[in-house]
Amino acid sequence: MLIELQGSRLTQAILERDDNHVWCAVSDVSDEDAMEDQVGNDFTACIVDFRDGQFYCTADNGWFHAVPIEVRALTQSEVGF
């Protein structure tokens, strides 16, 4: 049976595949907490490394959980103009 990776495990696998950055919602509590923080806060980071049990961003700050998210520019029609 194939197990589908998600959350922090998926981020770790992406980095191991030699991708050099992954946009993520981050938290030191849990994957769920990282995603909940997106509602009222901006806890996102460009994750570039996983070492010593933590995910590190371009500023070398570390988090225990990093959930891959999609970051893209919005179009005019998406914002209702």
GROMACS .gro file of N, CA, C and O in nm, residues 23-57:
model
  140
   23TRP      N    1   0.792   2.683  -0.002
   23TRP     CA    2   0.713   2.776   0.079
   23TRP      C    3   0.625   2.697   0.174
   23TRP      O    4   0.557   2.604   0.132
   24CYS      N    5   0.629   2.734   0.301
   24CYS     CA    6   0.558   2.657   0.404
   24CYS      C    7   0.491   2.747   0.507
   24CYS      O    8   0.538   2.858   0.536
   25ALA      N    9   0.385   2.694   0.565
   25ALA     CA   10   0.330   2.748   0.689
   25ALA      C   11   0.411   2.680   0.800
   25ALA      O   12   0.434   2.559   0.795
   26VAL      N   13   0.458   2.756   0.897
   26VAL     CA   14   0.550   2.702   0.997
   26VAL      C   15   0.497   2.719   1.140
   26VAL      O   16   0.418   2.809   1.168
   27SER      N   17   0.542   2.629   1.228
   27SER     CA   18   0.503   2.632   1.368
   27SER      C   19   0.600   2.545   1.448
   27SER      O   20   0.661   2.454   1.393
   28ASP      N   21   0.611   2.570   1.575
   28ASP     CA   22   0.686   2.483   1.664
   28ASP      C   23   0.594   2.387   1.739
   28ASP      O   24   0.641   2.304   1.817
   29VAL      N   25   0.462   2.397   1.717
   29VAL     CA   26   0.364   2.316   1.791
   29VAL      C   27   0.323   2.191   1.713
   29VAL      O   28   0.337   2.080   1.762
   30SER      N   29   0.268   2.211   1.591
   30SER     CA   30   0.219   2.098   1.511
   30SER      C   31   0.191   2.145   1.368
   30SER      O   32   0.184   2.265   1.341
   31ASP      N   33   0.170   2.049   1.278
   31ASP     CA   34   0.129   2.083   1.142
   31ASP      C   35  -0.005   2.155   1.144
   31ASP      O   36  -0.025   2.253   1.072
   32GLU      N   37  -0.096   2.106   1.225
   32GLU     CA   38  -0.229   2.168   1.235
   32GLU      C   39  -0.219   2.312   1.282
   32GLU      O   40  -0.288   2.400   1.231
   33ASP      N   41  -0.134   2.337   1.381
   33ASP     CA   42  -0.114   2.473   1.431
   33ASP      C   43  -0.056   2.562   1.323
   33ASP      O   44  -0.096   2.679   1.310
   34ALA      N   45   0.034   2.511   1.243
   34ALA     CA   46   0.092   2.590   1.134
   34ALA      C   47  -0.016   2.636   1.038
   34ALA      O   48  -0.017   2.752   0.996
   35MET      N   49  -0.111   2.549   1.006
   35MET     CA   50  -0.218   2.585   0.914
   35MET      C   51  -0.321   2.676   0.979
   35MET      O   52  -0.373   2.767   0.915
   36GLU      N   53  -0.349   2.657   1.107
   36GLU     CA   54  -0.444   2.744   1.176
   36GLU      C   55  -0.391   2.886   1.184
   36GLU      O   56  -0.468   2.981   1.176
   37ASP      N   57  -0.262   2.903   1.203
   37ASP     CA   58  -0.202   3.035   1.211
   37ASP      C   59  -0.222   3.116   1.084
   37ASP      O   60  -0.212   3.237   1.084
   38GLN      N   61  -0.251   3.050   0.972
   38GLN     CA   62  -0.267   3.121   0.846
   38GLN      C   63  -0.393   3.207   0.844
   38GLN      O   64  -0.401   3.301   0.767
   39VAL      N   65  -0.487   3.178   0.930
   39VAL     CA   66  -0.613   3.253   0.931
   39VAL      C   67  -0.589   3.398   0.972
   39VAL      O   68  -0.635   3.490   0.906
   40GLY      N   69  -0.516   3.423   1.079
   40GLY     CA   70  -0.501   3.559   1.126
   40GLY      C   71  -0.358   3.610   1.126
   40GLY      O   72  -0.333   3.723   1.166
   41ASN      N   73  -0.264   3.529   1.084
   41ASN     CA   74  -0.124   3.568   1.092
   41ASN      C   75  -0.051   3.533   0.964
   41ASN      O   76  -0.105   3.468   0.876
   42ASP      N   77   0.073   3.571   0.958
   42ASP     CA   78   0.154   3.545   0.839
   42ASP      C   79   0.275   3.461   0.878
   42ASP      O   80   0.388   3.507   0.870
   43PHE      N   81   0.252   3.339   0.922
   43PHE     CA   82   0.361   3.251   0.960
   43PHE      C   83   0.399   3.161   0.843
   43PHE      O   84   0.368   3.043   0.841
   44THR      N   85   0.461   3.223   0.743
   44THR     CA   86   0.510   3.148   0.628
   44THR      C   87   0.659   3.173   0.614
   44THR      O   88   0.710   3.276   0.658
   45ALA      N   89   0.727   3.076   0.554
   45ALA     CA   90   0.871   3.090   0.535
   45ALA      C   91   0.913   3.008   0.414
   45ALA      O   92   0.851   2.907   0.381
   46CYS      N   93   1.020   3.052   0.351
   46CYS     CA   94   1.081   2.977   0.242
   46CYS      C   95   1.181   2.880   0.306
   46CYS      O   96   1.290   2.920   0.347
   47ILE      N   97   1.141   2.754   0.318
   47ILE     CA   98   1.224   2.653   0.384
   47ILE      C   99   1.329   2.602   0.286
   47ILE      O  100   1.297   2.565   0.173
   48VAL      N  101   1.455   2.603   0.332
   48VAL     CA  102   1.565   2.563   0.245
   48VAL      C  103   1.646   2.445   0.298
   48VAL      O  104   1.732   2.391   0.227
   49ASP      N  105   1.620   2.403   0.423
   49ASP     CA  106   1.701   2.296   0.480
   49ASP      C  107   1.626   2.226   0.593
   49ASP      O  108   1.542   2.287   0.660
   50PHE      N  109   1.658   2.098   0.612
   50PHE     CA  110   1.609   2.022   0.727
   50PHE      C  111   1.732   1.959   0.792
   50PHE      O  112   1.803   1.881   0.729
   51ARG      N  113   1.758   2.000   0.916
   51ARG     CA  114   1.874   1.945   0.987
   51ARG      C  115   1.845   1.948   1.137
   51ARG      O  116   1.772   2.034   1.185
   52ASP      N  117   1.903   1.854   1.207
   52ASP     CA  118   1.888   1.845   1.353
   52ASP      C  119   1.742   1.847   1.396
   52ASP      O  120   1.707   1.904   1.500
   53GLY      N  121   1.653   1.788   1.315
   53GLY     CA  122   1.512   1.779   1.350
   53GLY      C  123   1.432   1.905   1.330
   53GLY      O  124   1.318   1.913   1.376
   54GLN      N  125   1.489   2.005   1.262
   54GLN     CA  126   1.416   2.129   1.238
   54GLN      C  127   1.425   2.170   1.091
   54GLN      O  128   1.520   2.136   1.021
   55PHE      N  129   1.324   2.249   1.049
   55PHE     CA  130   1.320   2.307   0.916
   55PHE      C  131   1.375   2.449   0.926
   55PHE      O  132   1.337   2.524   1.016
   56TYR      N  133   1.463   2.485   0.833
   56TYR     CA  134   1.527   2.617   0.836
   56TYR      C  135   1.492   2.698   0.712
   56TYR      O  136   1.489   2.645   0.601
   57CYS      N  137   1.467   2.827   0.735
   57CYS     CA  138   1.434   2.918   0.625
   57CYS      C  139   1.560   2.989   0.577
   57CYS      O  140   1.669   2.967   0.627
   0.00000   0.00000   0.00000
